């Protein structure tokens, strides 16, 4: 079945540093890929997505490119802020029971210090 | 739109007591998901419904857990009897899904933090 693997955290950075959070996947075909973010005390919310190979999703300065050659969807940001401190989840759909459900990675905690 | 609504936000109970968590999905959504999040196990899908019908309950940990969706605007997750190891944050999420949909963004509620003493 489909699966996703994320780099383990926590990731600790200083403000304005460059961020990369690695995500690789195993899937049948070319499903959509997602990054969700969970801010402290809140539920997950969609950060960005890519629906086909070579697509780049972007939002709030974050980017991720769907690379089928390396089965990867790494999350990047050129200059992080303290407000980006959160847990980031990579996800992809899996067909089950006639419908798609989302498979989430383990999450990567990011802490940004001033 | 009010988003996904969960209640209560916090619940503290004693071992052996019944606990009921509630969720109101976003209007118009036809799929509802219950997740559990802990430090040790991360985010786990417990059950999901489509058009009020349970589609996959393979994540429900044991018979002490049960979930219902009597109508499109309400779902409950019940634990009876509760145990300390059930302590976690429980999230409800909703989505619009049709057969073959691939861009099925899920919208999460704020969660219920359950503590079983």
PDB file of C-alpha atoms in Angstrom:
ATOM      1  CA  UNK A   1       0.000   0.000   0.000  1.00  0.00           C
ATOM      2  CA  UNK A   2       0.893   3.656  -0.145  1.00  0.00           C
ATOM      3  CA  UNK A   3       3.239   5.002   2.508  1.00  0.00           C
ATOM      4  CA  UNK A   4       5.175   8.153   3.352  1.00  0.00           C
ATOM      5  CA  UNK A   5       8.421   8.659   5.263  1.00  0.00           C
ATOM      6  CA  UNK A   6       9.520  11.944   6.789  1.00  0.00           C
ATOM      7  CA  UNK A   7      12.782  13.017   8.322  1.00  0.00           C
ATOM      8  CA  UNK A   8      12.749  12.825  12.093  1.00  0.00           C
ATOM      9  CA  UNK A   9      12.742  15.956  14.163  1.00  0.00           C
ATOM     10  CA  UNK A  10      12.999  18.104  15.944  1.00  0.00           C
ATOM     11  CA  UNK A  11      14.515  20.592  13.563  1.00  0.00           C
ATOM     12  CA  UNK A  12      15.856  23.664  15.339  1.00  0.00           C
ATOM     13  CA  UNK A  13      16.752  26.771  13.336  1.00  0.00           C
ATOM     14  CA  UNK A  14      17.491  30.396  13.865  1.00  0.00           C
ATOM     15  CA  UNK A  15      15.205  32.989  12.330  1.00  0.00           C
ATOM     16  CA  UNK A  16      15.910  33.646   8.622  1.00  0.00           C
ATOM     17  CA  UNK A  17      17.633  30.267   8.158  1.00  0.00           C
ATOM     18  CA  UNK A  18      16.850  27.988   5.213  1.00  0.00           C
ATOM     19  CA  UNK A  19      14.535  25.060   5.892  1.00  0.00           C
ATOM     20  CA  UNK A  20      14.291  21.648   4.278  1.00  0.00           C
ATOM     21  CA  UNK A  21      12.105  18.856   5.585  1.00  0.00           C
ATOM     22  CA  UNK A  22      12.490  15.639   3.621  1.00  0.00           C
ATOM     23  CA  UNK A  23       9.565  13.479   2.548  1.00  0.00           C
ATOM     24  CA  UNK A  24       9.663  10.364   0.384  1.00  0.00           C
ATOM     25  CA  UNK A  25       6.759   8.210  -0.621  1.00  0.00           C
ATOM     26  CA  UNK A  26       5.804   4.800  -1.959  1.00  0.00           C
ATOM     27  CA  UNK A  27       2.687   4.697  -4.077  1.00  0.00           C
ATOM     28  CA  UNK A  28       0.895   3.049  -6.940  1.00  0.00           C
ATOM     29  CA  UNK A  29       0.675   5.495  -9.778  1.00  0.00           C
ATOM     30  CA  UNK A  30       1.058   9.226  -9.223  1.00  0.00           C
ATOM     31  CA  UNK A  31      -1.233  10.373  -6.436  1.00  0.00           C
ATOM     32  CA  UNK A  32      -1.558  13.938  -5.201  1.00  0.00           C
ATOM     33  CA  UNK A  33       0.852  14.896  -2.430  1.00  0.00           C
ATOM     34  CA  UNK A  34       0.203  17.187   0.504  1.00  0.00           C
ATOM     35  CA  UNK A  35       1.943  19.050   3.296  1.00  0.00           C
ATOM     36  CA  UNK A  36      -0.117  19.795   6.403  1.00  0.00           C
ATOM     37  CA  UNK A  37       0.951  22.002   9.305  1.00  0.00           C
ATOM     38  CA  UNK A  38      -0.107  21.822  12.950  1.00  0.00           C
ATOM     39  CA  UNK A  39       0.462  24.925  15.048  1.00  0.00           C
ATOM     40  CA  UNK A  40       0.587  24.508  18.849  1.00  0.00           C
ATOM     41  CA  UNK A  41      -2.791  23.664  20.322  1.00  0.00           C
ATOM     42  CA  UNK A  42      -4.528  23.424  16.949  1.00  0.00           C
ATOM     43  CA  UNK A  43      -5.619  20.823  14.450  1.00  0.00           C
ATOM     44  CA  UNK A  44      -3.841  20.137  11.177  1.00  0.00           C
ATOM     45  CA  UNK A  45      -4.392  22.450   8.239  1.00  0.00           C
ATOM     46  CA  UNK A  46      -3.407  22.116   4.619  1.00  0.00           C
ATOM     47  CA  UNK A  47      -0.229  24.048   3.821  1.00  0.00           C
ATOM     48  CA  UNK A  48       0.255  23.154   0.154  1.00  0.00           C
ATOM     49  CA  UNK A  49      -0.338  20.406  -2.360  1.00  0.00           C
ATOM     50  CA  UNK A  50       0.765  19.131  -5.774  1.00  0.00           C
ATOM     51  CA  UNK A  51      -1.518  17.069  -7.974  1.00  0.00           C
ATOM     52  CA  UNK A  52       0.880  15.677 -10.578  1.00  0.00           C
ATOM     53  CA  UNK A  53       4.531  14.993 -11.261  1.00  0.00           C
ATOM     54  CA  UNK A  54       6.782  18.066 -11.567  1.00  0.00           C
ATOM     55  CA  UNK A  55       4.109  20.301 -10.016  1.00  0.00           C
ATOM     56  CA  UNK A  56       5.275  22.773  -7.406  1.00  0.00           C
ATOM     57  CA  UNK A  57       2.979  23.597  -4.516  1.00  0.00           C
ATOM     58  CA  UNK A  58       3.544  26.845  -2.653  1.00  0.00           C
ATOM     59  CA  UNK A  59       2.004  28.820   0.188  1.00  0.00           C
ATOM     60  CA  UNK A  60       3.202  31.260   2.868  1.00  0.00           C
ATOM     61  CA  UNK A  61       6.740  31.146   1.443  1.00  0.00           C
ATOM     62  CA  UNK A  62       6.894  27.346   1.600  1.00  0.00           C
ATOM     63  CA  UNK A  63       7.439  25.282  -1.534  1.00  0.00           C
ATOM     64  CA  UNK A  64       7.528  21.600  -2.430  1.00  0.00           C
ATOM     65  CA  UNK A  65       8.086  19.973  -5.822  1.00  0.00           C
ATOM     66  CA  UNK A  66       6.582  16.620  -6.768  1.00  0.00           C
ATOM     67  CA  UNK A  67       9.548  14.595  -8.071  1.00  0.00           C
ATOM     68  CA  UNK A  68       8.565  11.191  -9.416  1.00  0.00           C
ATOM     69  CA  UNK A  69      12.163  10.235 -10.277  1.00  0.00           C
ATOM     70  CA  UNK A  70      13.168  10.334  -6.631  1.00  0.00           C
ATOM     71  CA  UNK A  71       9.637   9.753  -5.215  1.00  0.00           C
ATOM     72  CA  UNK A  72      10.114  12.819  -3.063  1.00  0.00           C
ATOM     73  CA  UNK A  73       8.160  15.899  -1.991  1.00  0.00           C
ATOM     74  CA  UNK A  74      10.576  17.868   0.179  1.00  0.00           C
ATOM     75  CA  UNK A  75       9.334  20.993   1.929  1.00  0.00           C
ATOM     76  CA  UNK A  76      11.495  24.124   1.698  1.00  0.00           C
ATOM     77  CA  UNK A  77      11.448  27.715   2.855  1.00  0.00           C
ATOM     78  CA  UNK A  78      14.135  30.237   2.189  1.00  0.00           C
ATOM     79  CA  UNK A  79      13.844  32.245   5.387  1.00  0.00           C
ATOM     80  CA  UNK A  80      11.941  30.865   8.378  1.00  0.00           C
ATOM     81  CA  UNK A  81      10.248  32.944  11.044  1.00  0.00           C
ATOM     82  CA  UNK A  82       9.477  32.231  14.680  1.00  0.00           C
ATOM     83  CA  UNK A  83       5.821  31.948  13.682  1.00  0.00           C
ATOM     84  CA  UNK A  84       6.683  28.929  11.487  1.00  0.00           C
ATOM     85  CA  UNK A  85       7.336  26.858  14.611  1.00  0.00           C
ATOM     86  CA  UNK A  86       4.949  23.932  14.242  1.00  0.00           C
ATOM     87  CA  UNK A  87       4.736  20.264  13.311  1.00  0.00           C
ATOM     88  CA  UNK A  88       4.738  19.494   9.585  1.00  0.00           C
ATOM     89  CA  UNK A  89       3.139  16.380   8.083  1.00  0.00           C
ATOM     90  CA  UNK A  90       3.620  14.946   4.622  1.00  0.00           C
ATOM     91  CA  UNK A  91       0.608  13.015   3.287  1.00  0.00           C
ATOM     92  CA  UNK A  92      -0.736  11.147   0.286  1.00  0.00           C
ATOM     93  CA  UNK A  93      -4.023   9.396  -0.488  1.00  0.00           C
ATOM     94  CA  UNK A  94      -4.577   5.663  -0.438  1.00  0.00           C
ATOM     95  CA  UNK A  95      -7.517   3.935  -2.023  1.00  0.00           C
ATOM     96  CA  UNK A  96      -9.467   1.948   0.569  1.00  0.00           C
ATOM     97  CA  UNK A  97     -12.999   0.646   0.619  1.00  0.00           C
ATOM     98  CA  UNK A  98     -13.781   2.346  -2.651  1.00  0.00           C
ATOM     99  CA  UNK A  99     -12.639   5.768  -1.475  1.00  0.00           C
ATOM    100  CA  UNK A 100      -9.448   7.661  -0.881  1.00  0.00           C
ATOM    101  CA  UNK A 101      -8.165   8.260   2.625  1.00  0.00           C
ATOM    102  CA  UNK A 102      -5.029  10.204   3.547  1.00  0.00           C
ATOM    103  CA  UNK A 103      -1.883   8.522   4.856  1.00  0.00           C
ATOM    104  CA  UNK A 104       0.178  10.866   7.050  1.00  0.00           C
ATOM    105  CA  UNK A 105       3.867  10.765   7.864  1.00  0.00           C
ATOM    106  CA  UNK A 106       5.050  10.791  11.458  1.00  0.00           C
ATOM    107  CA  UNK A 107       5.419  14.569  11.486  1.00  0.00           C
ATOM    108  CA  UNK A 108       8.495  16.763  11.857  1.00  0.00           C
ATOM    109  CA  UNK A 109       8.624  19.332  14.626  1.00  0.00           C
ATOM    110  CA  UNK A 110      10.217  22.656  13.695  1.00  0.00           C
ATOM    111  CA  UNK A 111      11.392  25.120  16.330  1.00  0.00           C
ATOM    112  CA  UNK A 112      12.579  28.537  15.162  1.00  0.00           C
ATOM    113  CA  UNK A 113      14.443  30.775  17.601  1.00  0.00           C
ATOM    114  CA  UNK A 114      14.902  34.553  17.327  1.00  0.00           C
TER     115      UNK A 114
ATOM    116  CA  UNK B   1     -17.981  28.915   7.582  1.00  0.00           C
ATOM    117  CA  UNK B   2     -17.471  27.833  11.184  1.00  0.00           C
ATOM    118  CA  UNK B   3     -15.184  24.974  10.272  1.00  0.00           C
ATOM    119  CA  UNK B   4     -15.208  21.606  11.991  1.00  0.00           C
ATOM    120  CA  UNK B   5     -16.512  21.916  15.539  1.00  0.00           C
ATOM    121  CA  UNK B   6     -15.502  19.559  18.325  1.00  0.00           C
ATOM    122  CA  UNK B   7     -16.654  19.354  21.898  1.00  0.00           C
ATOM    123  CA  UNK B   8     -15.556  19.321  24.565  1.00  0.00           C
ATOM    124  CA  UNK B   9     -12.126  20.888  24.023  1.00  0.00           C
ATOM    125  CA  UNK B  10     -10.806  19.322  27.191  1.00  0.00           C
ATOM    126  CA  UNK B  11     -12.027  16.303  29.126  1.00  0.00           C
ATOM    127  CA  UNK B  12     -10.644  14.904  32.345  1.00  0.00           C
ATOM    128  CA  UNK B  13     -12.182  11.717  33.629  1.00  0.00           C
ATOM    129  CA  UNK B  14     -11.418   8.774  35.834  1.00  0.00           C
ATOM    130  CA  UNK B  15     -10.567   5.306  34.679  1.00  0.00           C
ATOM    131  CA  UNK B  16     -13.665   3.231  34.027  1.00  0.00           C
ATOM    132  CA  UNK B  17     -15.901   6.149  33.118  1.00  0.00           C
ATOM    133  CA  UNK B  18     -17.646   6.550  29.792  1.00  0.00           C
ATOM    134  CA  UNK B  19     -16.378   9.350  27.553  1.00  0.00           C
ATOM    135  CA  UNK B  20     -18.228  10.795  24.564  1.00  0.00           C
ATOM    136  CA  UNK B  21     -16.537  13.110  22.096  1.00  0.00           C
ATOM    137  CA  UNK B  22     -18.588  15.076  19.603  1.00  0.00           C
ATOM    138  CA  UNK B  23     -17.994  16.455  16.158  1.00  0.00           C
ATOM    139  CA  UNK B  24     -19.900  18.637  13.730  1.00  0.00           C
ATOM    140  CA  UNK B  25     -18.391  18.513  10.229  1.00  0.00           C
ATOM    141  CA  UNK B  26     -18.402  21.311   7.695  1.00  0.00           C
ATOM    142  CA  UNK B  27     -21.745  21.609   5.969  1.00  0.00           C
ATOM    143  CA  UNK B  28     -21.747  19.908   2.571  1.00  0.00           C
ATOM    144  CA  UNK B  29     -18.909  17.563   3.365  1.00  0.00           C
ATOM    145  CA  UNK B  30     -19.730  13.887   2.992  1.00  0.00           C
ATOM    146  CA  UNK B  31     -16.739  12.243   4.693  1.00  0.00           C
ATOM    147  CA  UNK B  32     -15.753  12.340   8.340  1.00  0.00           C
ATOM    148  CA  UNK B  33     -12.598  11.051   9.983  1.00  0.00           C
ATOM    149  CA  UNK B  34     -11.649  10.435  13.614  1.00  0.00           C
ATOM    150  CA  UNK B  35      -7.939  10.543  14.515  1.00  0.00           C
ATOM    151  CA  UNK B  36      -5.989  10.071  17.719  1.00  0.00           C
ATOM    152  CA  UNK B  37      -2.684  11.829  18.333  1.00  0.00           C
ATOM    153  CA  UNK B  38      -0.117  10.887  20.974  1.00  0.00           C
ATOM    154  CA  UNK B  39       3.572  11.563  21.373  1.00  0.00           C
ATOM    155  CA  UNK B  40       4.381   7.867  21.191  1.00  0.00           C
ATOM    156  CA  UNK B  41       2.237   6.819  18.237  1.00  0.00           C
ATOM    157  CA  UNK B  42       1.789  10.046  16.324  1.00  0.00           C
ATOM    158  CA  UNK B  43      -1.399  10.607  14.319  1.00  0.00           C
ATOM    159  CA  UNK B  44      -3.573   7.501  13.911  1.00  0.00           C
ATOM    160  CA  UNK B  45      -6.718   7.187  11.825  1.00  0.00           C
ATOM    161  CA  UNK B  46      -9.367   5.457  13.937  1.00  0.00           C
ATOM    162  CA  UNK B  47     -12.380   5.374  11.623  1.00  0.00           C
ATOM    163  CA  UNK B  48     -13.844   7.151   8.662  1.00  0.00           C
ATOM    164  CA  UNK B  49     -17.367   7.574   7.382  1.00  0.00           C
ATOM    165  CA  UNK B  50     -18.691   8.363   3.943  1.00  0.00           C
ATOM    166  CA  UNK B  51     -22.294   9.508   3.617  1.00  0.00           C
ATOM    167  CA  UNK B  52     -22.783   8.566   7.288  1.00  0.00           C
ATOM    168  CA  UNK B  53     -21.688   4.957   6.677  1.00  0.00           C
ATOM    169  CA  UNK B  54     -18.530   3.603   8.344  1.00  0.00           C
ATOM    170  CA  UNK B  55     -16.120   2.659   5.560  1.00  0.00           C
ATOM    171  CA  UNK B  56     -12.983   1.702   7.435  1.00  0.00           C
ATOM    172  CA  UNK B  57     -12.837   1.098  11.185  1.00  0.00           C
ATOM    173  CA  UNK B  58      -9.634  -0.940  11.152  1.00  0.00           C
ATOM    174  CA  UNK B  59      -7.905   1.705  13.246  1.00  0.00           C
ATOM    175  CA  UNK B  60     -10.288   1.439  16.181  1.00  0.00           C
ATOM    176  CA  UNK B  61      -8.052   0.044  18.910  1.00  0.00           C
ATOM    177  CA  UNK B  62     -10.517  -2.281  20.626  1.00  0.00           C
ATOM    178  CA  UNK B  63     -14.151  -2.885  21.455  1.00  0.00           C
ATOM    179  CA  UNK B  64     -14.120  -0.186  24.099  1.00  0.00           C
ATOM    180  CA  UNK B  65     -14.165   2.331  21.252  1.00  0.00           C
ATOM    181  CA  UNK B  66     -17.258   2.958  19.148  1.00  0.00           C
ATOM    182  CA  UNK B  67     -18.243   5.684  16.694  1.00  0.00           C
ATOM    183  CA  UNK B  68     -21.536   6.715  15.205  1.00  0.00           C
ATOM    184  CA  UNK B  69     -22.721   9.163  12.610  1.00  0.00           C
ATOM    185  CA  UNK B  70     -26.531   9.375  12.859  1.00  0.00           C
ATOM    186  CA  UNK B  71     -26.750  12.183  10.303  1.00  0.00           C
ATOM    187  CA  UNK B  72     -24.584  14.307   8.028  1.00  0.00           C
ATOM    188  CA  UNK B  73     -24.009  16.983  10.642  1.00  0.00           C
ATOM    189  CA  UNK B  74     -23.048  15.014  13.741  1.00  0.00           C
ATOM    190  CA  UNK B  75     -20.742  12.242  14.875  1.00  0.00           C
ATOM    191  CA  UNK B  76     -19.684  10.807  18.217  1.00  0.00           C
ATOM    192  CA  UNK B  77     -16.722   8.794  19.395  1.00  0.00           C
ATOM    193  CA  UNK B  78     -17.361   6.898  22.604  1.00  0.00           C
ATOM    194  CA  UNK B  79     -14.937   5.139  24.907  1.00  0.00           C
ATOM    195  CA  UNK B  80     -16.442   2.809  27.488  1.00  0.00           C
ATOM    196  CA  UNK B  81     -14.806   2.063  29.831  1.00  0.00           C
ATOM    197  CA  UNK B  82     -11.968   4.547  29.546  1.00  0.00           C
ATOM    198  CA  UNK B  83      -8.398   3.697  30.542  1.00  0.00           C
ATOM    199  CA  UNK B  84      -5.334   5.896  31.235  1.00  0.00           C
ATOM    200  CA  UNK B  85      -3.719   4.746  27.983  1.00  0.00           C
ATOM    201  CA  UNK B  86      -6.584   6.375  26.091  1.00  0.00           C
ATOM    202  CA  UNK B  87      -5.239   9.783  27.076  1.00  0.00           C
ATOM    203  CA  UNK B  88      -4.556  11.641  23.833  1.00  0.00           C
ATOM    204  CA  UNK B  89      -5.801  14.418  21.598  1.00  0.00           C
ATOM    205  CA  UNK B  90      -8.688  13.257  19.431  1.00  0.00           C
ATOM    206  CA  UNK B  91      -9.271  15.071  16.150  1.00  0.00           C
ATOM    207  CA  UNK B  92     -12.250  15.045  13.866  1.00  0.00           C
ATOM    208  CA  UNK B  93     -11.800  15.996  10.207  1.00  0.00           C
ATOM    209  CA  UNK B  94     -14.204  16.324   7.309  1.00  0.00           C
ATOM    210  CA  UNK B  95     -13.882  16.356   3.553  1.00  0.00           C
ATOM    211  CA  UNK B  96     -15.858  16.160   0.349  1.00  0.00           C
ATOM    212  CA  UNK B  97     -14.933  12.913  -1.355  1.00  0.00           C
ATOM    213  CA  UNK B  98     -16.322  11.126  -4.386  1.00  0.00           C
ATOM    214  CA  UNK B  99     -15.186   7.897  -5.942  1.00  0.00           C
ATOM    215  CA  UNK B 100     -11.993   8.668  -7.795  1.00  0.00           C
ATOM    216  CA  UNK B 101     -11.361  12.002  -6.066  1.00  0.00           C
ATOM    217  CA  UNK B 102      -7.648  12.618  -5.619  1.00  0.00           C
ATOM    218  CA  UNK B 103      -7.557  16.161  -4.207  1.00  0.00           C
ATOM    219  CA  UNK B 104      -9.369  15.319  -1.020  1.00  0.00           C
ATOM    220  CA  UNK B 105      -8.236  18.040   1.371  1.00  0.00           C
ATOM    221  CA  UNK B 106      -9.285  17.288   4.913  1.00  0.00           C
ATOM    222  CA  UNK B 107     -10.349  20.050   7.291  1.00  0.00           C
ATOM    223  CA  UNK B 108      -9.493  19.374  10.913  1.00  0.00           C
ATOM    224  CA  UNK B 109     -11.237  20.492  14.064  1.00  0.00           C
ATOM    225  CA  UNK B 110      -9.320  21.916  17.039  1.00  0.00           C
ATOM    226  CA  UNK B 111      -9.273  18.581  18.835  1.00  0.00           C
ATOM    227  CA  UNK B 112     -10.381  17.254  22.218  1.00  0.00           C
ATOM    228  CA  UNK B 113      -7.637  16.721  24.766  1.00  0.00           C
ATOM    229  CA  UNK B 114      -8.638  13.681  26.837  1.00  0.00           C
ATOM    230  CA  UNK B 115      -6.989  12.844  30.119  1.00  0.00           C
ATOM    231  CA  UNK B 116      -7.959   9.625  31.875  1.00  0.00           C
ATOM    232  CA  UNK B 117      -6.749   9.453  35.457  1.00  0.00           C
TER     233      UNK B 117
END
